[in-house]
Structures are given as C-alpha cells and as structure tokens.
CSV table of C-alpha atoms (C1' of nucleotides) in Angstrom, one decimal:
chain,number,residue,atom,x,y,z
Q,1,UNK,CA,10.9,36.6,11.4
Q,2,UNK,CA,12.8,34.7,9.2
Q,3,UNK,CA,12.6,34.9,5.6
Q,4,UNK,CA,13.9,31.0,5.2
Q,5,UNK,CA,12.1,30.3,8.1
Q,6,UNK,CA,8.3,31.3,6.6
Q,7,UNK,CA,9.9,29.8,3.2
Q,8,UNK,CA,9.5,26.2,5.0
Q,9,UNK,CA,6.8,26.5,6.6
Q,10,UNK,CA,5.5,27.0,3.0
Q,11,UNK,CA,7.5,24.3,1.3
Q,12,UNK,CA,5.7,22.0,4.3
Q,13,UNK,CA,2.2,22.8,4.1
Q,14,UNK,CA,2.1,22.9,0.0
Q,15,UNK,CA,3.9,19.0,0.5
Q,16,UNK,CA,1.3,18.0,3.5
Q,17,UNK,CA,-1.8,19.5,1.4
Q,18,UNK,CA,-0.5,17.0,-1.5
Q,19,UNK,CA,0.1,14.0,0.3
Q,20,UNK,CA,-2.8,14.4,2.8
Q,21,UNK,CA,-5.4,15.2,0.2
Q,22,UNK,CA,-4.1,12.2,-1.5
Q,23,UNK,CA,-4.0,9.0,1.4
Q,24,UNK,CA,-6.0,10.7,3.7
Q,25,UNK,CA,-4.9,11.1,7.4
Q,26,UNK,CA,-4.6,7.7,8.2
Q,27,UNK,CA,-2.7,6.6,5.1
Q,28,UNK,CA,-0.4,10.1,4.8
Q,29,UNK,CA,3.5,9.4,6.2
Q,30,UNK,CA,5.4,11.7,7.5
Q,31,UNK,CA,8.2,11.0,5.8
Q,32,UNK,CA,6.3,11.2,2.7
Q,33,UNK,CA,5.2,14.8,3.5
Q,34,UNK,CA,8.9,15.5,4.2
Q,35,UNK,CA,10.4,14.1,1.1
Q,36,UNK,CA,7.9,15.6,-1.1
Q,37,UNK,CA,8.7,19.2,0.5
Q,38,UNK,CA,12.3,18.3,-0.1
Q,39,UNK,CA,13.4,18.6,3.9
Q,40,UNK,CA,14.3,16.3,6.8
Q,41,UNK,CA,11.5,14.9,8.6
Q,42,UNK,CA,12.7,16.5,12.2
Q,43,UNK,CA,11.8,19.7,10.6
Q,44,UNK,CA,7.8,18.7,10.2
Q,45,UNK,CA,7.8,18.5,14.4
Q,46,UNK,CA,9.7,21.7,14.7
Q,47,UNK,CA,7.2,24.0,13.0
Q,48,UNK,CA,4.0,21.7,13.8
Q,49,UNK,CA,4.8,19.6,16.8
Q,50,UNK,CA,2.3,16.6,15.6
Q,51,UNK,CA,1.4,15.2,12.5
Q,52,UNK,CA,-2.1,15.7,14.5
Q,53,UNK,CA,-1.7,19.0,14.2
Q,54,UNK,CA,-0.4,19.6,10.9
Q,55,UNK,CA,-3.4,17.8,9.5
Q,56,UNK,CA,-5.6,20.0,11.7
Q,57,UNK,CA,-4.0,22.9,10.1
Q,58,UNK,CA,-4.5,21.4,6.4
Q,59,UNK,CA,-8.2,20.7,6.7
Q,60,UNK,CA,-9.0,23.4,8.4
Q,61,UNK,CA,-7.9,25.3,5.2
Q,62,UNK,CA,-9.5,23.4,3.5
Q,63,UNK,CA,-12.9,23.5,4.7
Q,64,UNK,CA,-12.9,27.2,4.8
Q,65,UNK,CA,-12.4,27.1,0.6
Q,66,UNK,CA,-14.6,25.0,-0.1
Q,67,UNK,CA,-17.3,26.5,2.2
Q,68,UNK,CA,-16.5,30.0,1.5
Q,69,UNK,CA,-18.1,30.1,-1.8
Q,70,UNK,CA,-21.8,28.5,-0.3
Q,71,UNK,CA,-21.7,31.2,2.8
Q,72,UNK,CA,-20.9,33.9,0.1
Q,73,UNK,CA,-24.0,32.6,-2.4
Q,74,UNK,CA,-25.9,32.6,0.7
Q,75,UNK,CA,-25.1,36.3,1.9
Q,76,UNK,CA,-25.4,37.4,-1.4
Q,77,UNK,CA,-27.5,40.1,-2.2
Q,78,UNK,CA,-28.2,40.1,-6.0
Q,79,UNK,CA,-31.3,38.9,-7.8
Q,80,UNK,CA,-31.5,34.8,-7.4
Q,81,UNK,CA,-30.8,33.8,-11.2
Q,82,UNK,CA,-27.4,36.1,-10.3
Q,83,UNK,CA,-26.9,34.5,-7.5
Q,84,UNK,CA,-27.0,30.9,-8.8
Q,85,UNK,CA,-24.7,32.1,-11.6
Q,86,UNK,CA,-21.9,33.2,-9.3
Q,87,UNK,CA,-22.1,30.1,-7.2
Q,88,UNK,CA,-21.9,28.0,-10.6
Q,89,UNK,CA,-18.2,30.1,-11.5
Q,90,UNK,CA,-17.2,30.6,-8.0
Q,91,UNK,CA,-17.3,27.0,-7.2
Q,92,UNK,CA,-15.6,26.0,-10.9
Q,93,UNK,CA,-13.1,28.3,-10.3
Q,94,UNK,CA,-12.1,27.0,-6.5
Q,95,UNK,CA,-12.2,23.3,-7.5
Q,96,UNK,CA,-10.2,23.3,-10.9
Q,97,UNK,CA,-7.4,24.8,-8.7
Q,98,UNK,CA,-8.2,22.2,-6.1
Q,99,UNK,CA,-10.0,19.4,-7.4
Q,100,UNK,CA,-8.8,17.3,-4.8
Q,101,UNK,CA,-10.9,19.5,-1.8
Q,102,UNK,CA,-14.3,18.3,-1.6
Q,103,UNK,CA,-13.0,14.5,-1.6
Q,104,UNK,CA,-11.0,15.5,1.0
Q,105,UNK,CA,-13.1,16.9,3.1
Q,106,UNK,CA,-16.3,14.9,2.9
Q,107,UNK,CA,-13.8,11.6,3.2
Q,108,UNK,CA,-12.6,13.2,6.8
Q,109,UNK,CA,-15.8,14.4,7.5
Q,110,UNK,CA,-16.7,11.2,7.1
Q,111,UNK,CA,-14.4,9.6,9.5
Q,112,UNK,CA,-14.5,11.7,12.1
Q,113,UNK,CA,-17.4,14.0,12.3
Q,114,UNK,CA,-16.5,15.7,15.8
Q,115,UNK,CA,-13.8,17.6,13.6
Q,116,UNK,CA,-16.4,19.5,11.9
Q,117,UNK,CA,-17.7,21.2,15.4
Q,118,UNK,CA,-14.3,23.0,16.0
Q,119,UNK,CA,-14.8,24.7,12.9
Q,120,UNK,CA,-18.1,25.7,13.0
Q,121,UNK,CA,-17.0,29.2,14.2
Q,122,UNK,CA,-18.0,29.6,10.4
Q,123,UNK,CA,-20.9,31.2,11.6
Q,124,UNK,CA,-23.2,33.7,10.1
Q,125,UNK,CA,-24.0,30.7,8.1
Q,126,UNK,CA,-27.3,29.3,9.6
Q,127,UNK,CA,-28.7,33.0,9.6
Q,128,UNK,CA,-27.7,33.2,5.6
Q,129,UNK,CA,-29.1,30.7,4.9
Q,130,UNK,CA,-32.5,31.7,6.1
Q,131,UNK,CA,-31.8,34.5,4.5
Q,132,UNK,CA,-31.6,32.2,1.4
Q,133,UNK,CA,-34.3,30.8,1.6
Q,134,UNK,CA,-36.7,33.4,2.0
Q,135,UNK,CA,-35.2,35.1,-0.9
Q,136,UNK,CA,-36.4,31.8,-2.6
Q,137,UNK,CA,-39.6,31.9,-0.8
Q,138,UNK,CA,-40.1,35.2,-2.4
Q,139,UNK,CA,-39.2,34.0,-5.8
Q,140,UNK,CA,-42.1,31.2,-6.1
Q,141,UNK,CA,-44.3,34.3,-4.6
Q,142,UNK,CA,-43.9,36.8,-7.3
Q,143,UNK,CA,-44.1,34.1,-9.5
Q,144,UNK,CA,-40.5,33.9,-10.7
Q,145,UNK,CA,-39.7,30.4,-10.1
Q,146,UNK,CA,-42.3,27.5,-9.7
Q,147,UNK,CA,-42.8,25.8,-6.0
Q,148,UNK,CA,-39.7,23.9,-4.8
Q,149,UNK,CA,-38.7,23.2,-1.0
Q,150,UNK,CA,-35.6,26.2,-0.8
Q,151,UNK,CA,-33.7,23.5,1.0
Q,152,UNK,CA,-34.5,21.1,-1.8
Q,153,UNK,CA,-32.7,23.9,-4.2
Q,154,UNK,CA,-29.5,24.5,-2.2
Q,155,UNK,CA,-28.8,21.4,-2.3
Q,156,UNK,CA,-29.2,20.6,-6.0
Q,157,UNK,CA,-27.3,23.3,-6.7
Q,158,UNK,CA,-24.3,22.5,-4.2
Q,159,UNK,CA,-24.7,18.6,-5.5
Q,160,UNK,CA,-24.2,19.9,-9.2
Q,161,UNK,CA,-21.3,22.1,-9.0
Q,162,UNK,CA,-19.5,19.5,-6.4
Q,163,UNK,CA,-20.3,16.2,-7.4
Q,164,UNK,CA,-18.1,16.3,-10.5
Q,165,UNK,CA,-15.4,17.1,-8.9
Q,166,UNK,CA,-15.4,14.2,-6.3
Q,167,UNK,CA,-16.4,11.6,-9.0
Q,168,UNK,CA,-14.2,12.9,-11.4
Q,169,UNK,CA,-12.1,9.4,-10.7
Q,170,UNK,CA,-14.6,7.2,-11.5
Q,171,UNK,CA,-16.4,8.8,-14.5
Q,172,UNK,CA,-13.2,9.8,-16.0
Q,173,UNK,CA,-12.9,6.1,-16.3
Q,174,UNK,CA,-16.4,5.1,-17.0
Q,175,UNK,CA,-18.5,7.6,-18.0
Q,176,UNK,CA,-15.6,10.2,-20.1
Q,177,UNK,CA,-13.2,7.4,-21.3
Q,178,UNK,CA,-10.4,8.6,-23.5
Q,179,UNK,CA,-11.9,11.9,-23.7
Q,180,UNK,CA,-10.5,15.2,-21.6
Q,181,UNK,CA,-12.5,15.4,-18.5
Q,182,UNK,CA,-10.4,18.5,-17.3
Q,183,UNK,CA,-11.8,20.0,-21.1
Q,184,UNK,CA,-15.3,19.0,-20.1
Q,185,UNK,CA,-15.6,20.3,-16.5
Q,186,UNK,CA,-13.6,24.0,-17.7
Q,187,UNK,CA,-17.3,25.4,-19.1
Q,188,UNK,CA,-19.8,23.5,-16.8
Q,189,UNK,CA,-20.2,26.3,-14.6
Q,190,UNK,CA,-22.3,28.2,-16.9
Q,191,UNK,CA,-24.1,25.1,-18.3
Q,192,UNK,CA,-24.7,24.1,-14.8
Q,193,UNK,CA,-26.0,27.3,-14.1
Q,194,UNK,CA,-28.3,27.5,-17.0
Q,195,UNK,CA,-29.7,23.6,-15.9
Q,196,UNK,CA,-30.9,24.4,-12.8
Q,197,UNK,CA,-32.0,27.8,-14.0
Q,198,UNK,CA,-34.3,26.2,-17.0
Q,199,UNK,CA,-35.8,23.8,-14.2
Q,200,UNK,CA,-37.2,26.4,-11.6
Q,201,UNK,CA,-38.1,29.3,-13.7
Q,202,UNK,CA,-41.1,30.1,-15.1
Q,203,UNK,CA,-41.4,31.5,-18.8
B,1,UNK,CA,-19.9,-27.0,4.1
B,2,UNK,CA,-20.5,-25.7,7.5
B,3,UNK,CA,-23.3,-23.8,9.2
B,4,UNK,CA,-21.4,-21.5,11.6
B,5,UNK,CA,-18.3,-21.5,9.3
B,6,UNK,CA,-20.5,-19.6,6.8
B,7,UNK,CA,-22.3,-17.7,9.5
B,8,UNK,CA,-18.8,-16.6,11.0
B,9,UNK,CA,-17.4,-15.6,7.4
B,10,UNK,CA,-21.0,-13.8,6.8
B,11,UNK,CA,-20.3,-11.8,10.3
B,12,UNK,CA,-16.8,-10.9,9.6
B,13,UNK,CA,-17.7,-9.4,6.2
B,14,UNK,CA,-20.8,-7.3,7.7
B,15,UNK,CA,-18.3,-6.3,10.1
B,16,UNK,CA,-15.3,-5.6,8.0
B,17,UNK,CA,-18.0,-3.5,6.0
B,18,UNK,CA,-18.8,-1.4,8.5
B,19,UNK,CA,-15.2,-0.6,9.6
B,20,UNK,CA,-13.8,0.1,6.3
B,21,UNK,CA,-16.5,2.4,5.5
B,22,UNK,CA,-15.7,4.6,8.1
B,23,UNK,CA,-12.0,4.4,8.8
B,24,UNK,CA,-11.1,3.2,5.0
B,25,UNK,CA,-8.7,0.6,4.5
B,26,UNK,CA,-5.5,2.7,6.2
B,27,UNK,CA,-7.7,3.6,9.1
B,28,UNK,CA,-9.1,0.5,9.6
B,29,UNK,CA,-8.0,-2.2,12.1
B,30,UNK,CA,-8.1,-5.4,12.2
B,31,UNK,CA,-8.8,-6.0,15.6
B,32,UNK,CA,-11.2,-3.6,15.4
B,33,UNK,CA,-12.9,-5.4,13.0
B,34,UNK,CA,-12.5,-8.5,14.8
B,35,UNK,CA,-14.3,-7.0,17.6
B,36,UNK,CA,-17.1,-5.8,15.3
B,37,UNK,CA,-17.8,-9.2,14.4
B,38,UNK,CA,-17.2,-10.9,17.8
B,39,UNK,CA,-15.0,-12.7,16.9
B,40,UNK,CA,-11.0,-13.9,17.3
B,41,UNK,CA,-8.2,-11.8,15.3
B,42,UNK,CA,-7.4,-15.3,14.0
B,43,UNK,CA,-9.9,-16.1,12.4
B,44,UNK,CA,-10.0,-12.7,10.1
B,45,UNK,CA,-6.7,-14.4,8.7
B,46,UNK,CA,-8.0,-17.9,8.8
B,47,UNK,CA,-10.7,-17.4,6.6
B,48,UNK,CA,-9.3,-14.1,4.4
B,49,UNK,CA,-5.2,-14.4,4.1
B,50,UNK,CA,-4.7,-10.4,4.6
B,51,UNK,CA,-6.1,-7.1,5.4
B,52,UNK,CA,-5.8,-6.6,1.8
B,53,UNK,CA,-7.8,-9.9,0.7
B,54,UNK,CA,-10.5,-8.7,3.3
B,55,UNK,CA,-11.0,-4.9,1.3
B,56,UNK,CA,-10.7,-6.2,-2.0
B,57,UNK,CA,-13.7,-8.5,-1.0
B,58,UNK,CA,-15.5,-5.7,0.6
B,59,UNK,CA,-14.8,-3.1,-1.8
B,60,UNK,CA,-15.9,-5.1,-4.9
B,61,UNK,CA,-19.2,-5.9,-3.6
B,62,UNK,CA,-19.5,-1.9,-2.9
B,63,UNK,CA,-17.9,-0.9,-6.9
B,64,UNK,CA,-20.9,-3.2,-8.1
B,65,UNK,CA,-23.5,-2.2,-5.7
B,66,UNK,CA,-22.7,1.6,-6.6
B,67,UNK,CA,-22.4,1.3,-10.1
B,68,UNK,CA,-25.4,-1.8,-11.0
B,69,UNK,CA,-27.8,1.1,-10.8
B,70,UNK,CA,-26.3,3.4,-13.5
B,71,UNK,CA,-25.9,0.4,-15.7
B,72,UNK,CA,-28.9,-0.7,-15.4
B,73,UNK,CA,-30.0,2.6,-16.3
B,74,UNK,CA,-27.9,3.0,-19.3
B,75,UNK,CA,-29.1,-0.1,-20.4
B,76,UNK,CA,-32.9,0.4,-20.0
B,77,UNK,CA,-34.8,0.4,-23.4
B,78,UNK,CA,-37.6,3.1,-21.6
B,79,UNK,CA,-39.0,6.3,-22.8
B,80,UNK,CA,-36.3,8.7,-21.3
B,81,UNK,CA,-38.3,10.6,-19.0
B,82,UNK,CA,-39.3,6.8,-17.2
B,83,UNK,CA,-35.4,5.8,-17.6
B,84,UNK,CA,-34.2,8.8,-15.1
B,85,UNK,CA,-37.3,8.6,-13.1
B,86,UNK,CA,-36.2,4.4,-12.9
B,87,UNK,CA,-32.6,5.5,-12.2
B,88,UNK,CA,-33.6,8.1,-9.1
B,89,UNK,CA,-35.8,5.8,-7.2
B,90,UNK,CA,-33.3,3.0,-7.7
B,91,UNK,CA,-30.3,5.5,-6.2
B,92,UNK,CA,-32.4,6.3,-3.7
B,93,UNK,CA,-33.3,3.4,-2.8
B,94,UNK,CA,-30.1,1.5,-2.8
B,95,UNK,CA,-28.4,4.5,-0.9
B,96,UNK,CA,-30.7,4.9,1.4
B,97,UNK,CA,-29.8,1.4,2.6
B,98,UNK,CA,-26.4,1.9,2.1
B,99,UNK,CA,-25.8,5.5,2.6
B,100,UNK,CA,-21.8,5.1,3.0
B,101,UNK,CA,-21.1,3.5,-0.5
B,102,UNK,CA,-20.2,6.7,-2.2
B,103,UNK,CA,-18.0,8.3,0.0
B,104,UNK,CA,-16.0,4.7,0.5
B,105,UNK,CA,-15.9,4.5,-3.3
B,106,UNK,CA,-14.9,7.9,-4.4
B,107,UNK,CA,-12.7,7.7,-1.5
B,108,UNK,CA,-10.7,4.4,-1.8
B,109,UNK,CA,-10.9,5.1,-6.2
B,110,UNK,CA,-9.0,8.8,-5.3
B,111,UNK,CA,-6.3,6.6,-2.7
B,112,UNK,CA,-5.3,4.2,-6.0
B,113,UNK,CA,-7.3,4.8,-9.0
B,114,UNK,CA,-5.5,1.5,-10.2
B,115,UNK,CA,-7.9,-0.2,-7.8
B,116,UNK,CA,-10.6,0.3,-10.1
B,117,UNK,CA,-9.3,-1.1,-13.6
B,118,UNK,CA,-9.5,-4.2,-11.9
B,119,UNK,CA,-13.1,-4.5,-11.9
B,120,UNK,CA,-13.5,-3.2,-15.2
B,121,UNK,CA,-15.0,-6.2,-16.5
B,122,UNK,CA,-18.1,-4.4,-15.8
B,123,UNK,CA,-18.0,-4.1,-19.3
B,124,UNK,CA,-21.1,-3.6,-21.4
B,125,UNK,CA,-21.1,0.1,-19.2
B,126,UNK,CA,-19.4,1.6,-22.1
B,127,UNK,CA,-21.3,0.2,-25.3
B,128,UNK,CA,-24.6,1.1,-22.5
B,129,UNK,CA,-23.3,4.3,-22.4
B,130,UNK,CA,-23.4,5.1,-26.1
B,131,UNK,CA,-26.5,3.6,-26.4
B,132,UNK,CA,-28.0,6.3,-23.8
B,133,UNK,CA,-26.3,9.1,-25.4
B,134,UNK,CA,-27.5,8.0,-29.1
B,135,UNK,CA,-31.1,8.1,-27.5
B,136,UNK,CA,-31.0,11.5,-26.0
B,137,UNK,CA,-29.7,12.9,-29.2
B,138,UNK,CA,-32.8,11.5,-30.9
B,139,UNK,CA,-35.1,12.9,-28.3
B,140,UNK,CA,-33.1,16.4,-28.9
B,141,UNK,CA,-33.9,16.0,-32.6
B,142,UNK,CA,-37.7,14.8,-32.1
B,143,UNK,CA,-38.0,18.0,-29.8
B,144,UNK,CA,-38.8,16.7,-26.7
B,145,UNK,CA,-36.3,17.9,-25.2
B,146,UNK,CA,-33.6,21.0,-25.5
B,147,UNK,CA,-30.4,20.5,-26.9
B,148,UNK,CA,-28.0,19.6,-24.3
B,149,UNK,CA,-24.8,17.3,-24.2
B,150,UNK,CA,-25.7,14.1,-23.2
B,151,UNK,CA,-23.2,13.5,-21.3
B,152,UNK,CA,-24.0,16.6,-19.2
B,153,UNK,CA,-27.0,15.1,-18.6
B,154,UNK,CA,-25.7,11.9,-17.5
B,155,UNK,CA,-23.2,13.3,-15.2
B,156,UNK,CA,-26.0,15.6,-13.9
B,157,UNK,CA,-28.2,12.8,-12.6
B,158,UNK,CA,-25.9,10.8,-10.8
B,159,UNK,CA,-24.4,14.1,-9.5
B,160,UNK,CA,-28.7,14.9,-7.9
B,161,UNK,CA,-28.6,11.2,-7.4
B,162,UNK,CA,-25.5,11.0,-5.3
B,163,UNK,CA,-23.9,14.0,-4.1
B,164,UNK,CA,-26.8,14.2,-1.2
B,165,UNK,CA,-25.6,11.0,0.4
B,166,UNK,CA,-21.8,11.8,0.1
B,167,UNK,CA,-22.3,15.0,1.5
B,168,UNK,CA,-24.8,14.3,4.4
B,169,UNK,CA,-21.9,14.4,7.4
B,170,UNK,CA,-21.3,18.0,6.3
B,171,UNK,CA,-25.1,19.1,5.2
B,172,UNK,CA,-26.8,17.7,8.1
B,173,UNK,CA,-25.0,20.3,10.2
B,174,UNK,CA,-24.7,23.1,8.1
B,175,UNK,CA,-27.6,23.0,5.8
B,176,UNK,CA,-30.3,21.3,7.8
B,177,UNK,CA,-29.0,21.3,11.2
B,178,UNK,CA,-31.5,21.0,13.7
B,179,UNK,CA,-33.8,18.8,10.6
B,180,UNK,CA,-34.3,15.1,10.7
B,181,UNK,CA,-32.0,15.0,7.2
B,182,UNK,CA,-32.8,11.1,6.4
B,183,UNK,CA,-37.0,12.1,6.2
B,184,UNK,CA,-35.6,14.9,3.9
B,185,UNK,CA,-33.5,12.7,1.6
B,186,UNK,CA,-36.5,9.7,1.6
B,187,UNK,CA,-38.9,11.4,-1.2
B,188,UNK,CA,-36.2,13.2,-2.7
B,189,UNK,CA,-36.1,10.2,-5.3
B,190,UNK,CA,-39.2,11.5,-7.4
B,191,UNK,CA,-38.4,15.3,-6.7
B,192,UNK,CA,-35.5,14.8,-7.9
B,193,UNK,CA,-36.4,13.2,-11.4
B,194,UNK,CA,-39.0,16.1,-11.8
B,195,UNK,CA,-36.2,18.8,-11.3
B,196,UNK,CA,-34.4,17.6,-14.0
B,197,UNK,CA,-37.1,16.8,-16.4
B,198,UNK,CA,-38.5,20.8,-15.6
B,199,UNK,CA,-35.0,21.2,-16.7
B,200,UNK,CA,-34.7,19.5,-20.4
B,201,UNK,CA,-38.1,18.9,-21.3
B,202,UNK,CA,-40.2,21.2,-23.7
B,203,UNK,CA,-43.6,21.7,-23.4
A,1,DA,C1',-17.4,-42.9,18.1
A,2,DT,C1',-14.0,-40.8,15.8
A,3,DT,C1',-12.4,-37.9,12.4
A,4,DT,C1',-12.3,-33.4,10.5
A,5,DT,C1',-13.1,-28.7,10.8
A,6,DT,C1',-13.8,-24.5,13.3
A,7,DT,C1',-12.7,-21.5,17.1
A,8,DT,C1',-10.3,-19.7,20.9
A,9,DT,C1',-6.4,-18.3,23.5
A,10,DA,C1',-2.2,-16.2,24.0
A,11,DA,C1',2.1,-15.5,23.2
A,12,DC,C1',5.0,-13.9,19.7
A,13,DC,C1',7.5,-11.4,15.6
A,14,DA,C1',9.2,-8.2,12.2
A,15,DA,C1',8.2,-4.0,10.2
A,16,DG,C1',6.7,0.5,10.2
A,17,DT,C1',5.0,4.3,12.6
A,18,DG,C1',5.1,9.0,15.0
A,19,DG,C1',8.0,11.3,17.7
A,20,DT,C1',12.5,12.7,20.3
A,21,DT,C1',17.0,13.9,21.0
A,22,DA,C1',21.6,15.8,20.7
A,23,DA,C1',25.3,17.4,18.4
A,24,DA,C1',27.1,19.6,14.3
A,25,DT,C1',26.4,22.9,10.7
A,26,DA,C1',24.5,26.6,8.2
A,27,DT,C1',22.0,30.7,8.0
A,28,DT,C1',20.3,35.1,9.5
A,29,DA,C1',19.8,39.0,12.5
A,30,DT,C1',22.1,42.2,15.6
J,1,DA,C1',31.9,39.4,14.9
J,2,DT,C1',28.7,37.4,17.7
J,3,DA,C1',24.5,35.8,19.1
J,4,DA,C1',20.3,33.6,17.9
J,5,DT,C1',17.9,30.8,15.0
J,6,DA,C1',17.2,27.3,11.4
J,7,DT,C1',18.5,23.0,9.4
J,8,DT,C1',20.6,18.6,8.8
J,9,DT,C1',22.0,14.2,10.3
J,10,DA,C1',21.4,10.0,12.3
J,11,DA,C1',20.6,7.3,15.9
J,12,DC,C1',17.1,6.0,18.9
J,13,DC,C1',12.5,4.8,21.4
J,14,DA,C1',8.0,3.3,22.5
J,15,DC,C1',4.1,1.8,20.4
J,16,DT,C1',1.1,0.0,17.0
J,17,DT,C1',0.3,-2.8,13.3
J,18,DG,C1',-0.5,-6.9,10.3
J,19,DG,C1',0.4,-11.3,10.5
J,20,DT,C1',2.0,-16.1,12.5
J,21,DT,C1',2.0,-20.0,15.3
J,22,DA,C1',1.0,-23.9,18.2
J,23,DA,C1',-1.8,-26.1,21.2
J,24,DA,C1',-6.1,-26.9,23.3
J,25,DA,C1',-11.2,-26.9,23.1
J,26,DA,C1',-15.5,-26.9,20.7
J,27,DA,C1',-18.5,-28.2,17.1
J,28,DA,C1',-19.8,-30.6,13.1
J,29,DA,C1',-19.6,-34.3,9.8
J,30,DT,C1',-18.9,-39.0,8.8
DNA sequence: ATTTTTTTTAACCAAGTGGTTAAATATTAT
DNA sequence: ATAATATTTAACCACTTGGTTAAAAAAAAT
C-alpha cells in the first residue's frame, strides 16, 4: 500500500465530507470536491468509481457518528441520571467537531429514505432500546422519576441535544444575533442535562 | 383575472411545494414539477420566469409559516406557563399539517444562509424576543420559576417543538419502528409543554 | 362574434454535468 | 535500474438540465 496513495484518499474524503455536507448530494460538484482536496478531478473516479459511491461512503460515516452516541446511551449500564448525563456531553462533544452532521443526515434521510435500510445493520439497536426503556420503566416504579411514556423521554432528550445543532443557522440569526452562538452551545451539555433531569425527577 | 389562470398558478405552487420539499431546490426538477401539477413545462416559466423565481416563492411562504408561530409566541402578553403551552399546540399543529417545513428550511438556510437575510423584514422578532426574555427574568425573580437563561429556555422549546418532525424519517425506523409515529407525535403538543414546565417551575 | 389570454405541443439550444480515455509524467516499491 | 503504481493533463462524450420559441388550439372576456 502506498503511503501517497492512502494520503489521497484522505485529502478526498476530508474535501467530499465538506462540500457534500454543505450542497447536499444533489447540489455537490465534482469538481468542487476535487478542487477543494487540491487534485484533478480524474482522480475522484479512480479511488471511488462514482460520485454515487463516494457519497454513499460519506454518509454512511456519517450516520454511524451521529447514531453511535444514542446506541451507546441506550446499552449503557449506569444509573439513568448517569446515563442522561453522558448522552448530554457525548452528543456536545460529536457535534461541535461536526456541527454540520445531523443536517446532513436528516436532509438525505429526508430525500431518500430507502438509504437508511442499507445501514440498518446498526443493529443491537431495537433490543437497547427496550432495554432503555424498561430501565425507565423501573425508574417511575421505585419512584425515581414521575410517569412519562419512555419513548416520550428518548426523544426529548435526542431533540434537545440535536436540535441546536441543526437550527444553529437560523437562530444564530434570529434568536442569538450578534452574540457567539459557538460560546453558547460549548456548556449546554450539562445545562441540557440538568433540564431534562429537573423535569422527570422526583424530589 | 382568470379562473383557471389562478387555478393553474394555485396547482403549480402546491406542486412545486411538494417537489422542493423532498428533493430541495438542486434536486428538484422542473419537469418533475410540471408533472406534479399536470401541467405543461411551459407554463412553469410562463407564469414564474425561473426555477429560482418558483423556490423563492415557495420558500418564503415556508420561512413565514415556520417562524409566524415563534413570533407569535414571543409576542404574546400571557402568563408564561399559557405562552409555551400556546406555542406547543400551535407547533404542533402547524407541523403536523406541514410536517416537511423544518427539514426544507434548515436545509435550504445551511445550502446559502444569505437566503435568509432577505426575509428579515420579519422584524419585530428581535424587539419580541427581548420582550420574552425581560419576562422570564421577572418570573425568575418573583420565584416562579428557577433561574435559567432565557434564552436556554427559548431554544429549548422550539428544539421539543421541532426536532420531532425534522427527525421523523430517521426515528420512525429506529426509535418507533413498527409504531404508528404520527398518533405518537398528535398529543405530544400538551405533553410536551408539561415537560418543560416540570422542568422550570417551583412548587 | 371577436379579441385577448391561457394552454398545449414539440422541437430546439446552450450550458453544465458525471464520467471516460489515453498518453505523458512522477512516484514508489522491488 | 526496473517494474508497478499513482497522478496530471486535457480532450472528449453522452446525457440531463433549465430555459426558449413559435405556432396552433382552447378558453375566457369583451
């Protein structure tokens, strides 16, 4: 194996992440994914015959971070407030790096939902997840946490920790204008965390 | 004025709609949008000059229908508590009739966020949004609820509010697969609100 | 009735697209 | 050194796309 050769393939993914994550499959040029990895465009269909198949290769990496840290919260085996705590940083940590992910991948999602299906090999989730929720189940039991649908919860927390992250372009505009949203978001996790937290348990 | 020339431009726009909000404007084709409506390729361009002209009509009409509900919110002289529960049902409402405005809004905002200082004349959403924020400091300092940064707060609503319906292609088969996902979503309005108040208020 | 507007049809164009190819050159491995 | 691989260059192709046009037909307004 070449060490130039692996170099490349590097230089073109980081540029086709960039440019795809930005316009989208339908909108991303393949010259534009070649110029911005600083090579010739002949080189793109050497390494990944189709610009079909270096997308597939993109979002399939992407999926997998931004999934990883829900399947992780779900397997999890710590006390629930824990829990909720680690998917709050986990998912602050992923998406400052990438802020650009969840976009991504619910706009593609979006357009072509078959895509999802190939990928779903991310199994192990379903059964987690009813792992999840009887964990929750359990909670509202011993009287940790007042009733709520488990379901209900997942998603709350998923929307909280996400939905920042994908609106970021509008409420930087509207709802944080002229102040540093990138500031803001850095210590949500924890303030997320304690949110949700202050709404389910019981004192 | 016409009957079917209005009738014509009303089904070209429902169709362009539906078109754009699944392929967005790169993906979207103007013959397929011609053939969503029915109608001739021509008479896209007889009645709206350009593909362009066609998604800056469509994508306005979505901008305001999106963002009416949090200014209307914002601007709602309410008891707090009634102002969120006014601003969930309204979401949910307007959402659940059209469930792809989000993801076509954060979507097309991320392609050219200059797209979106063009319809800032939504004005009266920023001098709204101080008014909100002066009134949850107050109710922080009367004690009825905990200290938290307002806009926090804010951005957590919409983010309960929202993220559900931008992120149904991906929960629907992950989190609920197998669930009827749009029964979940339809009393999640009220559910929702009390989540957060749990959350802030003090007994 | 006739004038004006709307709609269809269908051929057409220029530009941009993904993708290919072949030959020359540079790089790396043996 | 030599063979194998990686890279560049640049021309090229087939196809799709947005958009145009002109003429005929249909519908509506006067």
């Amino acid at each position: 194996m070449d060490k130039k050769s692996v170099e490349t393939q590097e230089l073109i993914i980081r540029a086709a992440k960039k440019v795809f994550a930005k316009k989208g499959l339908a909108g991303a040029r393949m010259q534009e994914i070649a110029d911005e990895a600083g090579i010739n465009k002949a080189m793109l269909h050497y390494y990944y015959r189709s610009k079909d198949g270096l997308f597939e290769h993109v979002f399939q990496e992407a999926v997998i971070k931004l999934l990883r840290p829900v399947a992780a919260f779900l397997a999890d085996d710590s006390e629930l407030f824990q829990k909720i705590r680690n998917l709050c940083r986990h998912y602050y940590s992923v998406l400052s790096e990438y802020p650009f992910l969840p976009n991504f991948v619910m706009n593609e999602v979006n357009m072509a939902p078959e895509r999802l299906l190939k990928m779903m090999e991310i199994e192990g989730f379903v059964e987690a997840k009813e792992n999840t929720v009887q964990k929750i189940n359990e909670a509202i039991q011993n009287g940790v946490i007042r009733s709520i649908d488990p379901r209900d919860l997942i998603l709350n927390i998923v929307s909280l920790c996400v939905f920042p992250f994908v609106s970021k372009p509008l409420t930087e505009k509207l709802l944080f204008a002229g102040e540093d949203v990138d500031e803001l978001l850095k210590n949500r996790a924890d303030r997320v965390a304690d949110f949700i937290i202050a709404s389910i348990k019981l004192k």
